[in-house]
Short mmCIF file of C-alpha atoms and ligand atoms in Angstrom, two decimals:
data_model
loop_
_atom_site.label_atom_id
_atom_site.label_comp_id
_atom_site.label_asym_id
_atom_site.label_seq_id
_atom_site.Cartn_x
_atom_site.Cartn_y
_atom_site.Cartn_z
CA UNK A 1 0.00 0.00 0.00
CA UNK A 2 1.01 3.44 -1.23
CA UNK A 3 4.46 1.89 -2.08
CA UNK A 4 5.15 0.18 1.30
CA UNK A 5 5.17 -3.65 0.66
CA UNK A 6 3.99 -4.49 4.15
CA UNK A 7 1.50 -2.20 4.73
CA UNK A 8 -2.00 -3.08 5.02
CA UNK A 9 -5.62 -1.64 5.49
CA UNK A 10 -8.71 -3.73 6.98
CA UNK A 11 -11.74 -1.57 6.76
CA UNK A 12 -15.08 -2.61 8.44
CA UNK A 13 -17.46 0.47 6.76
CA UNK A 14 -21.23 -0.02 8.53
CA UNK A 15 -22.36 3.38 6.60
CA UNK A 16 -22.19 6.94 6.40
CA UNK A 17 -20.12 8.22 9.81
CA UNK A 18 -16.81 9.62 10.29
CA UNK A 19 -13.34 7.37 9.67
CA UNK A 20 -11.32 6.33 12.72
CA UNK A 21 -7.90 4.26 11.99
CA UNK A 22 -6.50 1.97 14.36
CA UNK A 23 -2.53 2.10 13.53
CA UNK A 24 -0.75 -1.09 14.28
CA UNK A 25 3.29 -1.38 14.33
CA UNK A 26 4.85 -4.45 13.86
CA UNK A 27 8.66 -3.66 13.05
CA UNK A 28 11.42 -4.77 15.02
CA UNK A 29 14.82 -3.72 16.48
CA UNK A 30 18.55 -4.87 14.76
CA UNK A 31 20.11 -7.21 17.19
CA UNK A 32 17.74 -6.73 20.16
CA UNK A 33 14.29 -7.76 18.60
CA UNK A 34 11.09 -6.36 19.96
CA UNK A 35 12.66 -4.30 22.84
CA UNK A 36 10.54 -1.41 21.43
CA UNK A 37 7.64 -4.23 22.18
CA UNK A 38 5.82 -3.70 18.37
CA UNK A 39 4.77 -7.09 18.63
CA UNK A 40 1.90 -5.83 21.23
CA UNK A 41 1.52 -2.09 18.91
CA UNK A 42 0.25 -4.57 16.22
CA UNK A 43 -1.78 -6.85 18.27
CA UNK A 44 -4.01 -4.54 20.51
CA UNK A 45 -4.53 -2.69 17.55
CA UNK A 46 -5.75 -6.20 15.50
CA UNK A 47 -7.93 -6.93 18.77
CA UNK A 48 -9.56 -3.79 18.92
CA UNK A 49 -10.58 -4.13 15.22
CA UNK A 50 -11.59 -7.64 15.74
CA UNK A 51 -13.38 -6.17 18.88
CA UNK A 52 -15.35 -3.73 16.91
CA UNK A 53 -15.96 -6.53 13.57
CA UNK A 54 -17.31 -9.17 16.32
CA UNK A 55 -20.10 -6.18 16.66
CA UNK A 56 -20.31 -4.65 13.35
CA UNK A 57 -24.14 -5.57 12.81
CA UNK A 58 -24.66 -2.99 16.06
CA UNK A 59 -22.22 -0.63 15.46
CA UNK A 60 -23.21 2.95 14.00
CA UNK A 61 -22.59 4.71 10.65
CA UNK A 62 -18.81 5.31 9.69
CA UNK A 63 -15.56 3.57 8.79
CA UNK A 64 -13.21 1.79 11.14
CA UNK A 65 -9.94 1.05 9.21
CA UNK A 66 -6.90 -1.10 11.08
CA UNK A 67 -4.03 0.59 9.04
CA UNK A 68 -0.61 -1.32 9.10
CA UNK A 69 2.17 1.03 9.46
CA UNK A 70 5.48 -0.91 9.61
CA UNK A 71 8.88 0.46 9.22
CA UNK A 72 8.94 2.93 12.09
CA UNK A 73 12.17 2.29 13.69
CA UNK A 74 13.95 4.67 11.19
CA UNK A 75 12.20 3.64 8.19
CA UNK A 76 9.56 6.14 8.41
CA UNK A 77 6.61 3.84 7.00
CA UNK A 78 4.06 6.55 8.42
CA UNK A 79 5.64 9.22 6.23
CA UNK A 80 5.05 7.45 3.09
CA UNK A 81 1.89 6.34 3.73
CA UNK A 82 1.24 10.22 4.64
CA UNK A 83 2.57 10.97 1.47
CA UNK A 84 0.50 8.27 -0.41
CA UNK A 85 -2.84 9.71 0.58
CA UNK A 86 -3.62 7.10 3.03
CA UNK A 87 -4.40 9.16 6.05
CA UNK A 88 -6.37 11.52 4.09
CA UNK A 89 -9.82 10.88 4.43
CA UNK A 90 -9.45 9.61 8.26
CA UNK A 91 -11.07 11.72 10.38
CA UNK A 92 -9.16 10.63 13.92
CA UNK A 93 -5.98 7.99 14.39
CA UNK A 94 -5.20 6.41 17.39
CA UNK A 95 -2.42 3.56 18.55
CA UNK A 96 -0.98 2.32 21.85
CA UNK A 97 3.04 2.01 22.59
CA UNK A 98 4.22 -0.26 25.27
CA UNK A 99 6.05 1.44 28.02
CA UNK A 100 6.78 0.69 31.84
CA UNK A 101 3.72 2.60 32.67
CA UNK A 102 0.40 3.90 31.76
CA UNK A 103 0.47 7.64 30.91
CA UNK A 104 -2.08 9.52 28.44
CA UNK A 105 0.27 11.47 25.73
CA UNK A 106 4.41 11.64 25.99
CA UNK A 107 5.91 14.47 23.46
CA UNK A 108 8.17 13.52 20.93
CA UNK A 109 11.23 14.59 19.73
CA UNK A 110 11.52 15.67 15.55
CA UNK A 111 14.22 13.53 14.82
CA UNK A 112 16.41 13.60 11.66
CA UNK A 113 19.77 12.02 10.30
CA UNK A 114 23.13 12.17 8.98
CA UNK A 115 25.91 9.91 7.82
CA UNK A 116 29.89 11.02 7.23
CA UNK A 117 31.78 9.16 5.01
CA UNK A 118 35.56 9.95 5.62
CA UNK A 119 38.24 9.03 3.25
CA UNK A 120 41.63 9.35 3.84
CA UNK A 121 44.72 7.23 2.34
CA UNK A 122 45.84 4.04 3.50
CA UNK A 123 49.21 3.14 4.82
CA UNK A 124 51.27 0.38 6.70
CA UNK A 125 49.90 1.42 10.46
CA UNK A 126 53.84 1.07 11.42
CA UNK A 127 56.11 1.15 8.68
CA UNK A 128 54.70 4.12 6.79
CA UNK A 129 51.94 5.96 8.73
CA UNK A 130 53.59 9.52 8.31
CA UNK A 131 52.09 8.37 4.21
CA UNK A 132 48.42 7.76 5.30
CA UNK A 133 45.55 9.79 6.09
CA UNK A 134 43.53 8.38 9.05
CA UNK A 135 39.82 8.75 8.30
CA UNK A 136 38.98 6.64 11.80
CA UNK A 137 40.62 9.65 13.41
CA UNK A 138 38.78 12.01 11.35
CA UNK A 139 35.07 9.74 13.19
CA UNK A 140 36.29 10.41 16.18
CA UNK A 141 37.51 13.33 16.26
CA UNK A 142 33.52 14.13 14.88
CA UNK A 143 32.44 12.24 17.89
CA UNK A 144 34.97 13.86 20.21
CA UNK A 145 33.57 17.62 18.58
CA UNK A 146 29.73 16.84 19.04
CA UNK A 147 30.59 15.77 22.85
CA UNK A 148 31.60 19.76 23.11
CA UNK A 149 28.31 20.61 21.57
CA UNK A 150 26.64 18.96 23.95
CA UNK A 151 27.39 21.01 26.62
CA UNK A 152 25.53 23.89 25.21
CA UNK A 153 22.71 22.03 24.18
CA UNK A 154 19.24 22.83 25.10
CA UNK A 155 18.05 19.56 27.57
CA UNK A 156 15.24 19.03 25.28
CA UNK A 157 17.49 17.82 22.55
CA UNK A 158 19.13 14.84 21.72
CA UNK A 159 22.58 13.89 19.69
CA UNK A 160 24.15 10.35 19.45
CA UNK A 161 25.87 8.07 17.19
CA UNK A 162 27.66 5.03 15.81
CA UNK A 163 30.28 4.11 13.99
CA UNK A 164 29.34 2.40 10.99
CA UNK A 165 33.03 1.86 9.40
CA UNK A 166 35.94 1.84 11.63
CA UNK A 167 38.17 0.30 8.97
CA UNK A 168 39.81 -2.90 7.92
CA UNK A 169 42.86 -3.95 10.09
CA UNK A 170 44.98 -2.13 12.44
CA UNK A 171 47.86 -2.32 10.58
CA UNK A 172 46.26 0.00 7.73
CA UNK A 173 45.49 3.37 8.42
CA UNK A 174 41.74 3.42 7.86
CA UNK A 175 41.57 5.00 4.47
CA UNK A 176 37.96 4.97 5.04
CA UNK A 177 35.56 5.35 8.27
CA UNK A 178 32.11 5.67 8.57
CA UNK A 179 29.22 7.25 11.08
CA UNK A 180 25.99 8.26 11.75
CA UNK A 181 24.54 10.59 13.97
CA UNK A 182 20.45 11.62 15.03
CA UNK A 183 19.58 14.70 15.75
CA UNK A 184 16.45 14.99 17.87
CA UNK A 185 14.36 17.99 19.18
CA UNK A 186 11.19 19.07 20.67
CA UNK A 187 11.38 21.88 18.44
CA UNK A 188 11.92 21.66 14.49
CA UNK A 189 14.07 24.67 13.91
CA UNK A 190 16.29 23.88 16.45
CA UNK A 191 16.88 20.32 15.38
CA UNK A 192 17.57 21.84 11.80
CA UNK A 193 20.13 24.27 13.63
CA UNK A 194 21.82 21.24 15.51
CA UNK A 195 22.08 19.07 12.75
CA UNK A 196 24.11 22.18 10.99
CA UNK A 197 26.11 22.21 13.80
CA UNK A 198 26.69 18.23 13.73
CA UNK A 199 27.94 18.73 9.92
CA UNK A 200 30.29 21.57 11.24
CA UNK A 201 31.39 19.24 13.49
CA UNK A 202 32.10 16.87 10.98
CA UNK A 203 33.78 18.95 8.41
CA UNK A 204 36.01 20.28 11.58
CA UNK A 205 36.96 16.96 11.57
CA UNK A 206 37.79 16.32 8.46
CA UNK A 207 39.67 19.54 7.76
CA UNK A 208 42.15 19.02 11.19
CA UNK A 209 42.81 15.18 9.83
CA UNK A 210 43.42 16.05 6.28
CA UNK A 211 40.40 13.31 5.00
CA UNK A 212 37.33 14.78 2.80
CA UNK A 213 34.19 14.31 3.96
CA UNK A 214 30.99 13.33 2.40
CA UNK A 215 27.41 14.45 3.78
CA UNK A 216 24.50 12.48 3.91
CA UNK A 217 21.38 14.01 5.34
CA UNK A 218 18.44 12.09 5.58
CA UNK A 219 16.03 15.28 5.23
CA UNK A 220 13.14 13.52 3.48
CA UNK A 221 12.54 11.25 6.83
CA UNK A 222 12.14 13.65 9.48
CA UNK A 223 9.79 12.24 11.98
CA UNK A 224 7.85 15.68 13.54
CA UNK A 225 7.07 16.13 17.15
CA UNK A 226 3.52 15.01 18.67
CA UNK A 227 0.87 17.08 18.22
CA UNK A 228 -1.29 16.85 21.29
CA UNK A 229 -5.19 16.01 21.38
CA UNK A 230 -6.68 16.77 24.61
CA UNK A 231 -10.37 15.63 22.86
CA UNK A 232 -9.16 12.32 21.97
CA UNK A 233 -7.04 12.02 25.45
CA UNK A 234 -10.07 12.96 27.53
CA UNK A 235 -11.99 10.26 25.60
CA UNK A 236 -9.64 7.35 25.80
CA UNK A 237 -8.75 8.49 29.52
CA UNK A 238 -12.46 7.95 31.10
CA UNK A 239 -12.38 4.46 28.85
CA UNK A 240 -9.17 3.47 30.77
CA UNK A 241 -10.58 4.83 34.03
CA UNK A 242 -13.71 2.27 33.45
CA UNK A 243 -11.12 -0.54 32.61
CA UNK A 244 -9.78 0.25 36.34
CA UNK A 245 -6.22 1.76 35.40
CA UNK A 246 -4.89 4.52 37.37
CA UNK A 247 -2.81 6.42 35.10
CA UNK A 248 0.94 7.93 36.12
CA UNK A 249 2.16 10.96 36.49
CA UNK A 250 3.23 12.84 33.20
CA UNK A 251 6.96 12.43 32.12
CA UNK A 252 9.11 15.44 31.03
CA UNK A 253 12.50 13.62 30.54
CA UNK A 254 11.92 10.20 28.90
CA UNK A 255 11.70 11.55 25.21
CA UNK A 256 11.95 9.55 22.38
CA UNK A 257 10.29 10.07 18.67
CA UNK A 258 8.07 7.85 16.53
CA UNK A 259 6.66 9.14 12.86
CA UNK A 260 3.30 9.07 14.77
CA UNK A 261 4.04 12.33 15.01
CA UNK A 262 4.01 13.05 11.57
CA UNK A 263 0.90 11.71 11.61
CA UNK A 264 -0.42 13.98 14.60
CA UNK A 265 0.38 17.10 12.36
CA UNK A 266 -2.15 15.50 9.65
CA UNK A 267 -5.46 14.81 11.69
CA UNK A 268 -5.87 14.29 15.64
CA UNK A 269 -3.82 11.38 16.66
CA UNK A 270 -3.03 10.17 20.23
CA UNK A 271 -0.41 7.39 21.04
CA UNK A 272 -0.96 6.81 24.82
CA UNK A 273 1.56 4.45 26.59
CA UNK A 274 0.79 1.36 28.54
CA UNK A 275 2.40 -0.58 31.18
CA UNK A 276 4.07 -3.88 29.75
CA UNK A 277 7.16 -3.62 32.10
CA UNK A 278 7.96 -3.19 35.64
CA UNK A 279 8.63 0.38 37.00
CA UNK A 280 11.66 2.02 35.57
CA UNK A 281 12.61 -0.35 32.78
CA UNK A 282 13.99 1.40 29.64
CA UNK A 283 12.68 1.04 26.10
CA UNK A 284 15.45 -0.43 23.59
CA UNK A 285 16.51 -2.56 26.32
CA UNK A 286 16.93 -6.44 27.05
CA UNK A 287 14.67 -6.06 29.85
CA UNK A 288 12.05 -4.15 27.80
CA UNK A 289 12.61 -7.08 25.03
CA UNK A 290 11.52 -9.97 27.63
CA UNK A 291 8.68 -7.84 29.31
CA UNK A 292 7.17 -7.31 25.59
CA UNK A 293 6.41 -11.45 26.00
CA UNK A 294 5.34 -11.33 29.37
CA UNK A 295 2.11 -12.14 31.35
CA UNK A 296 1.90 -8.18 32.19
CA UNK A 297 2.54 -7.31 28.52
CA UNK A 298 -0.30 -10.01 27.17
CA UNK A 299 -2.73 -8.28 30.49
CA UNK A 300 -1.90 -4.59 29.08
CA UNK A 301 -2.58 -5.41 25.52
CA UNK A 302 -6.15 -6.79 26.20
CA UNK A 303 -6.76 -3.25 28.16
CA UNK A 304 -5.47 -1.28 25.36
CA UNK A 305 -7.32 -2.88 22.96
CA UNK A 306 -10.71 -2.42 24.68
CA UNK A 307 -9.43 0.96 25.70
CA UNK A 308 -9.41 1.64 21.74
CA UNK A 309 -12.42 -0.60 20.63
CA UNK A 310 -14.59 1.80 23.31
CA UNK A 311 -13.06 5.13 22.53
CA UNK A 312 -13.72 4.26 18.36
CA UNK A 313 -17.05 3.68 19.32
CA UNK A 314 -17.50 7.18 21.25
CA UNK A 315 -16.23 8.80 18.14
CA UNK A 316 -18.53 6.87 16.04
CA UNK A 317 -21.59 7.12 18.15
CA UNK A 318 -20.99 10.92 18.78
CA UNK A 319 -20.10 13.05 16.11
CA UNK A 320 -19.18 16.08 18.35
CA UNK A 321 -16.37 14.70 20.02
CA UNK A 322 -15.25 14.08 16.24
CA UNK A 323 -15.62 17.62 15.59
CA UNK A 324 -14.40 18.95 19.02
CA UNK A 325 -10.99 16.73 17.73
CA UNK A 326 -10.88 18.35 14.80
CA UNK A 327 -11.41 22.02 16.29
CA UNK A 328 -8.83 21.71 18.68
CA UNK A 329 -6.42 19.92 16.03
CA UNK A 330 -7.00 23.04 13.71
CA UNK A 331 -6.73 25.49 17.35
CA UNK A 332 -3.30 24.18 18.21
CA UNK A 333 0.08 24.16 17.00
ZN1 LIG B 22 11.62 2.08 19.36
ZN1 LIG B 23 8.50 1.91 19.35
#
């Protein structure tokens, strides 16, 4: 769909009525599997839609669509489904992400990247290295020059890296080295003002180590803060209240980004976070990876999913919480 090969869209249409998606995520993490805990994105968004189909003879006029978005850890599958027209005539989008606790809406960070591709010349590391140029030294001196930035970084922003290419042997001076960097913000203009500053850093690098430098920005994938929905929170709050979870206190330093966000700047979207994981576990993590298998993962799915399957039905059965959405979407920034 819209040119991503694993995306999909089950509709269950019962009339005329306003269009709520159900997003699902199903992508996972290099080396360390579901430890963003996908695998439960993509089912309580399947059991709310099988929720709502069990029903569909009672349900009222509109369209319920489960929309498969994969490719969201850095692939940006939400973007080019945006771009393909799929989110256009949905009136309201909502999904779940795992998390060790329940909370209502987290910000995101815009997030973009950028690669360096050093290359320098290649000598014997101890015969002849006054005749090479050491690109490896040219990645960390890069690394060694955004560490500086940091310091004057606003706290709401993010930098870090890897090393894709460190070179071949150490008896060769790396004639080519390789890294990548994201760049995340709360606010757009600043990440576009830190990611200048992470190419500065970069050609710094290059220049003081005699290597050139090539730049690859990733521009076209920037994944956009979330856009909050106090409508659609209130709604799927008192449905989680009925469910009997107490919800935690909001979060102001655990900030991550999603292209959910992109989608939030579209039409009103809410990604609330449940509880699959003990207190204080961290996302990306081992520990995250076996909680997204876990008795309390498979218990918060089935309340997320109901959470969604009621709060669909409040938009379908009541048009002006649709349109209060909608107001506030086109209200806020
Ligand atoms: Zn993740
Ligand atoms: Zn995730």
């Amino acid at each position: 769909m819209a040119g991503v090969e694993t995306a999909f869209r089950a509709t269950l249409d019962t009339g005329s009525g306003p269009t709520i998606a159900i997003l699902c995520e199903y992508d996972a993490l290099p080396a360390i599997g579901h430890a963003c805990g996908h695998n439960i994105i993509a089912t309580s968004g399947a059991g709310a839609g099988a929720a709502l189909a069990a029903v569909r003879d009672k349900l009222p006029g509109g369209r319920i669509q489960v929309i498969g978005t994969p490719a969201e850890e850095g692939g940006g599958g939400k973007i080019r489904l945006i771009k393909g027209g799929v989110f256009q005539s949905v009136d309201a989008a909502m999904m779940i992400h795992g998390f060790d606790r329940w909370i209502l809406h987290q910000d995101l960070l815009g997030i973009t990247r950028a690669s360096f591709e050093f290359r320098g010349k290649a000598a014997h590391a101890s015969a002849d290295p006054w005749e090479g140029v050491n690109a490896l030294d040219a990645v960390i001196q890069t690394f060694n020059n955004v560490s500086m930035l940091r310091q004057q970084m606003r706290p709401d922003a993010r930098i870090h890296g890897i090393v894709t290419n460190g070179g071949a042997a150490p008896n060769i001076i790396p004639e080519f080295a390789s890294a990548m960097f994201y760049v995340r913000s709360i606010n757009l203009d600043y990440m576009w003002e830190l990611q200048r500053k992470v190419i500065a850093c970069a050609e710094g690098a290059a220049k003081s180590t005699g290597c050139t430098v090539k730049v690859i920005a990733y521009n076209d994938t920037v994944y956009e803060p979330m856009k909050r929905n106090e409508a659609l929170i209130g709604a799927y709050r008192a449905n989680l209240t009925s469910l009997g979870v107490v919800e935690a206190p909001p979060l102001v330093d655990r900030l991550g980004s999603s292209d959910v966000g992109n989608v939030s700047q579209v039409i009103p979207t809410i990604q609330p976070l449940m509880k699959i994981a003990p207190d204080n576990t961290p996302i990306h993590s081992r520990a995250f990876e076996a909680a997204a298998v876990s008795p309390l993962a498979r218990t918060g799915t089935l309340t997320a999913a109901k959470a969604m399957a009621m709060t669909t039905l409040d938009l379908l059965t009541d048009p002006a919480l649709v349109k209060r959405a909608q107001d506030e979407f086109k209200r806020t920034k």
